[in-house]
Short mmCIF file of C-alpha atoms in Angstrom, two decimals:
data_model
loop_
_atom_site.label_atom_id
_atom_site.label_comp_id
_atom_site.label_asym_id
_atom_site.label_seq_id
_atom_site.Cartn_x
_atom_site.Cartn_y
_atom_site.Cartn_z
CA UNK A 250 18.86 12.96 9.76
CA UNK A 251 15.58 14.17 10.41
CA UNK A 252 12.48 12.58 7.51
CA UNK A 253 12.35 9.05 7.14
CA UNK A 254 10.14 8.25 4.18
CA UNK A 255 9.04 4.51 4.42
CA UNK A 256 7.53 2.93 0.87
CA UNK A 257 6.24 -0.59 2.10
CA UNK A 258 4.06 -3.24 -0.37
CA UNK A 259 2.45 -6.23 0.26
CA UNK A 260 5.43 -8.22 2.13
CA UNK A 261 4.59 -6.11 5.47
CA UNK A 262 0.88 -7.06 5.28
CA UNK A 263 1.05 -10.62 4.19
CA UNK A 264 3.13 -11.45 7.61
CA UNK A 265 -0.21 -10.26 9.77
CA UNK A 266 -1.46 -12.95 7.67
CA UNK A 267 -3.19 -10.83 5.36
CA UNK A 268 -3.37 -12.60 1.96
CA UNK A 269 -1.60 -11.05 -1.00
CA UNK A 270 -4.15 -12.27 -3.55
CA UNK A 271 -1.31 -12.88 -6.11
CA UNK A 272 -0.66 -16.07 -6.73
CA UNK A 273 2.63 -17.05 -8.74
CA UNK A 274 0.40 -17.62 -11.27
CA UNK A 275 -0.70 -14.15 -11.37
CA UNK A 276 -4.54 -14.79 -10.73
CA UNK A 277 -6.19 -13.11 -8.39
CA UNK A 278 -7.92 -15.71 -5.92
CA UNK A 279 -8.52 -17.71 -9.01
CA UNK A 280 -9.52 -14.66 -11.21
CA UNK A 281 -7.39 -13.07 -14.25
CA UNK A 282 -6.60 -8.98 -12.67
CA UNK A 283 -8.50 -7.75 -15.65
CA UNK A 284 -11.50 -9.36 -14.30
CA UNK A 285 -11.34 -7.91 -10.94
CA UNK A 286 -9.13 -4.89 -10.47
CA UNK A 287 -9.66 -2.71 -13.74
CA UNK A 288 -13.01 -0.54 -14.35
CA UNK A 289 -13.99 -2.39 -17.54
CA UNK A 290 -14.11 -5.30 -15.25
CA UNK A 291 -16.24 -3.86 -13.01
CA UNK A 292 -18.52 -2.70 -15.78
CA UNK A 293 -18.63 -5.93 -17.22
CA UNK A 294 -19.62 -7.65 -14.05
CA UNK A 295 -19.97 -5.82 -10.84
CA UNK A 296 -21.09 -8.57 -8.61
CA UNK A 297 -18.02 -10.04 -9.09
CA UNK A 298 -15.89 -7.31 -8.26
CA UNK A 299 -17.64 -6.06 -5.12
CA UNK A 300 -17.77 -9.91 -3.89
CA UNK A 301 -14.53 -10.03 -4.55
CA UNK A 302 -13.08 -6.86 -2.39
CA UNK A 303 -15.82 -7.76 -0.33
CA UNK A 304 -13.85 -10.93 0.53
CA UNK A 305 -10.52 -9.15 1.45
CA UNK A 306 -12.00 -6.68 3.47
CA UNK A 307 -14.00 -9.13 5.64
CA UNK A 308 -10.75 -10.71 5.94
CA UNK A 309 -8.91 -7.72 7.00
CA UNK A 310 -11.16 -7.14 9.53
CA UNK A 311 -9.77 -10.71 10.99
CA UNK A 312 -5.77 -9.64 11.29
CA UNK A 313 -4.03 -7.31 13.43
CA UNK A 314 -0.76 -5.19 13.17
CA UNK A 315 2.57 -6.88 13.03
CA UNK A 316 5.88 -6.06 14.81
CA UNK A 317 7.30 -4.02 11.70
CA UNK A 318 3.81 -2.27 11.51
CA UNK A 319 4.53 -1.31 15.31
CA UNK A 320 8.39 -0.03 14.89
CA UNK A 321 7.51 2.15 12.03
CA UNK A 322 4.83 3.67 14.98
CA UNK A 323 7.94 3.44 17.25
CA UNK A 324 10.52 5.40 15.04
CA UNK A 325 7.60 8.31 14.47
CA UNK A 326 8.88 8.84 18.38
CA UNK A 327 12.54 9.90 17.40
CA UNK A 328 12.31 11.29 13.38
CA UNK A 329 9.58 12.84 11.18
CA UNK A 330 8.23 9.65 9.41
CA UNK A 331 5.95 9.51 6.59
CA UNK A 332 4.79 6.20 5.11
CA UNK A 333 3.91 6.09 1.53
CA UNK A 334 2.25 2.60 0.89
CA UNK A 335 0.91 0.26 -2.02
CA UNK A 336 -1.02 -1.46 0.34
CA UNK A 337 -5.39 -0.86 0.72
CA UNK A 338 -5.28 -1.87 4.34
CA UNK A 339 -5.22 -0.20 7.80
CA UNK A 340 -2.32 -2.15 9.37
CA UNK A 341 0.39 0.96 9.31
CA UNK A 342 -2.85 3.13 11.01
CA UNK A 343 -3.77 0.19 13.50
CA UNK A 344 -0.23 -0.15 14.24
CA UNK A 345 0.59 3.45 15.37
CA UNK A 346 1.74 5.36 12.54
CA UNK A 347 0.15 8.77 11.63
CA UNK A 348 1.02 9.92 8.59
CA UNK A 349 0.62 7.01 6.09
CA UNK A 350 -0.22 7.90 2.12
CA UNK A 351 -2.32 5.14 0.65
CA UNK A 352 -1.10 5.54 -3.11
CA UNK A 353 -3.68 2.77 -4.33
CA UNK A 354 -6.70 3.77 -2.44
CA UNK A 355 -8.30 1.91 1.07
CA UNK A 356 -10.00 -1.09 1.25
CA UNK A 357 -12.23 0.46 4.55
CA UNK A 358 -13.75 3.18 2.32
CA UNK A 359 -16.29 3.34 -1.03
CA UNK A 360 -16.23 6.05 -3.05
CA UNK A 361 -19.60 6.84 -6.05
CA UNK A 362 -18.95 5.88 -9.15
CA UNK A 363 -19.65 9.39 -10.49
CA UNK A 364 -17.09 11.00 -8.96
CA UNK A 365 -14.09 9.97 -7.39
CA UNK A 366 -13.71 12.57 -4.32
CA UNK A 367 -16.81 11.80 -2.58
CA UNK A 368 -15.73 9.08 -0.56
CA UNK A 369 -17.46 6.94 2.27
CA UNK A 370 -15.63 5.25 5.39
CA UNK A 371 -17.15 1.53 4.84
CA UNK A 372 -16.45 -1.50 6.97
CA UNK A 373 -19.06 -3.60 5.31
CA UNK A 374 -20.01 -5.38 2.21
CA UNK A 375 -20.94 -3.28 -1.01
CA UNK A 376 -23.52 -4.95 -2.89
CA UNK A 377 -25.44 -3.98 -5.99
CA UNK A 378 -28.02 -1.00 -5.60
CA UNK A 379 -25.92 0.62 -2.73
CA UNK A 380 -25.82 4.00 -4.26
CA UNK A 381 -24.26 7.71 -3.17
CA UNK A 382 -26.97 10.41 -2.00
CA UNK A 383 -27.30 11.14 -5.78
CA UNK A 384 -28.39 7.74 -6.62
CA UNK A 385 -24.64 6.63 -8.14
CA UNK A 386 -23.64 2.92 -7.27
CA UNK A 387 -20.96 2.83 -4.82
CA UNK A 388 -17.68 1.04 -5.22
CA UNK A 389 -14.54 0.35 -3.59
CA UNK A 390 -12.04 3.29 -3.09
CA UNK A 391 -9.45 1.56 -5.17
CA UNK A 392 -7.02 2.61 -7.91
CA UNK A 393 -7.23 -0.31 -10.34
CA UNK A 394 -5.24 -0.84 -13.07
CA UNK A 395 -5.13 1.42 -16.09
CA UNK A 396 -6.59 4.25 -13.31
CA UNK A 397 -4.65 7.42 -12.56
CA UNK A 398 -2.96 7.32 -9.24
CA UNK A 399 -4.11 11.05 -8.18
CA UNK A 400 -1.95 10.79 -4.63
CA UNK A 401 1.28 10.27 -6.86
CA UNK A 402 2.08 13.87 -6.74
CA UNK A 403 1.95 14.36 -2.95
CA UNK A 404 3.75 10.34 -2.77
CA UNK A 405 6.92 12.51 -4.89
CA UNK A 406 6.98 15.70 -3.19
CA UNK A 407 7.28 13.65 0.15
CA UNK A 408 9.89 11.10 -0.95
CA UNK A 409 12.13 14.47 -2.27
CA UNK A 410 12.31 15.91 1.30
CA UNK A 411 13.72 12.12 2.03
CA UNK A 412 16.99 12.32 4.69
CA UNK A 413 16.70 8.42 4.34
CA UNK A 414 14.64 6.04 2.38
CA UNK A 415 13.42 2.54 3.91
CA UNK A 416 11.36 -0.04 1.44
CA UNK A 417 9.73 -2.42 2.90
CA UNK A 418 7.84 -5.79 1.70
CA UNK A 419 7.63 -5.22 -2.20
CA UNK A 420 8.80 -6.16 -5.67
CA UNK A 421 9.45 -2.52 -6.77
CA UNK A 422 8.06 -3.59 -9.80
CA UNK A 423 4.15 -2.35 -9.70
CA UNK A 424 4.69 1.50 -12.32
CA UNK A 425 4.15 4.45 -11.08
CA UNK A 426 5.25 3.40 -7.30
CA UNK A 427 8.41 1.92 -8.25
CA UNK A 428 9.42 4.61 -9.85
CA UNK A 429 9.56 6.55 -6.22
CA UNK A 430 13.15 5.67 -5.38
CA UNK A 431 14.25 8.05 -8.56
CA UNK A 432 13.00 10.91 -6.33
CA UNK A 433 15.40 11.20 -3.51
CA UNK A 434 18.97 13.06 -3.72
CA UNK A 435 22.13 10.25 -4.79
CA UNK A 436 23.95 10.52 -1.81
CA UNK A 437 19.73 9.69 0.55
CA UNK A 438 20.95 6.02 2.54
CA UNK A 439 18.09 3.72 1.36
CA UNK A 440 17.32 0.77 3.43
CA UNK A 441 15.29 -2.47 1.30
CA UNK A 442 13.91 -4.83 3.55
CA UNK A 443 12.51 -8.33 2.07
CA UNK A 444 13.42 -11.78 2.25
CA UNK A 445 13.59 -12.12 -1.75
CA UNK A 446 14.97 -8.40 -2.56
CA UNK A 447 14.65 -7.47 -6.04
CA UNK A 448 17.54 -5.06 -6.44
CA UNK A 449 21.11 -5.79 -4.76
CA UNK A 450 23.37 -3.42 -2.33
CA UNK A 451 25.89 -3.06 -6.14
CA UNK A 452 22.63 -1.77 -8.06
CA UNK A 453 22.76 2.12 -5.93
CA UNK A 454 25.15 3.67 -4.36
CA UNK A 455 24.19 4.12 -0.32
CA UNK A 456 21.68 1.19 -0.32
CA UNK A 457 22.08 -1.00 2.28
CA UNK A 458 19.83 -4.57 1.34
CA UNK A 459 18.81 -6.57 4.28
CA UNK A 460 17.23 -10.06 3.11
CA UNK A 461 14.84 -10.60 6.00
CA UNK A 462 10.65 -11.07 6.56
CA UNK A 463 9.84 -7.08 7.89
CA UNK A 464 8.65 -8.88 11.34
CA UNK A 465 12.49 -9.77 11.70
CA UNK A 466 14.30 -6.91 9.71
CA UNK A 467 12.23 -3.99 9.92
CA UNK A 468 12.64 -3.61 13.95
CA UNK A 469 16.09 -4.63 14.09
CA UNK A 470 16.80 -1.59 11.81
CA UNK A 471 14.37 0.38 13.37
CA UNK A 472 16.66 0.18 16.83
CA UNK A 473 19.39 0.90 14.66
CA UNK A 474 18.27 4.13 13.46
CA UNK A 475 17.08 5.32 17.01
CA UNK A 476 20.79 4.07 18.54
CA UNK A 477 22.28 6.36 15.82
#
């Protein structure tokens, strides 16, 4: 075994204490998703939207790496390890990793509204009138919803050269990610770590479930691996 691709969601980041903004009652911090995470509700109201990711990056700024963030950085040491993640936050990079794919963009950069490949490292507030060079507002480097997912390609090509596949911290249930685990060979061991797992060990063939928080499950397989 020699590429580990990791797919990891919000789970992992919510146990650095990193909000996961969906509430069971699918709001968004008290907003509808169409109000804050598409572009016609960022043309409708801006302000909103940048306070809004505004908000969670401030508070990202405020948490630090957790121990499952640190034994993916720890199992880059034995294998070839590539994490492809749902998550907008720095955690996997803070916590040692090197090769992360951020499928749904980066909270910690803007991009202009004109074009969606000149993009800006940012670590502060965006706020109405900050524009590009060329005089474009600036908004936050995010895919929202009903946007194309332009890193999907490279997320595929990746999870195809899988030797084993480890999910971490998510519903598989968020379109095109989910779809990832269709990409690696039948006989690929995949690994699903989260305390409420969505699919069972009888759903796949070679998928081993383990219903723990990553803090607790994601090492414990990590040393696992690395024994092997």
């Amino acid at each position: 075994m020699k590429n580990i691709v990791v797919l990891t969601g919000a789970g992992i980041s919510a146990e650095s204490g990193l909000k996961t903004f969906r509430d069971s009652n699918g709001l968004w911090e008290g907003h509808d998703v169409m109000e804050v995470a598409t572009p016609e509700g960022f043309q409708k109201n801006p302000e909103l939207v940048l306070k809004f990711y505004n908000q969670r990056r401030r508070q990202l700024l405020t948490v630090e790496p957790n121990a499952a963030h640190k034994a993916l950085a720890e199992l880059e040491t034995h294998f070839n390890v590539d994490i492809v993640t749902q998550n907008v936050d720095d955690l996997h990079e803070r916590g040692g990793s090197s090769n992360v794919l951020h499928l749904h963009g980066e909270l910690l950069k803007a991009r202009s509204v004109n074009t969606e490949n000149e993009i800006f490292d940012c670590r502060k507030d965006i706020l109405l009138g900050d524009t590009c060079a060329n005089g474009y507002q600036l908004r936050p480097h995010i895919v929202w919803f009903g946007e194309a997912v332009p890193l999907l390609e490279n997320a595929i090509k990746i999870t195809e050269k899988a030797d084993c596949l480890i999910i971490i911290g998510t519903s598989m249930q968020v379109y095109p990610a989910a779809s990832l685990i269709d990409f690696v060979s039948a006989d690929t061991p995949i690994y699903f770590v989260d305390p409420k797992p969505a699919i069972s060990s009888d759903e796949r063939r070679n998928l081993t479930v383990i219903s723990e928080n990553a803090v607790i499950g994601v090492p414990t397989l990590v040393a696992s691996l690395i024994d092997r």
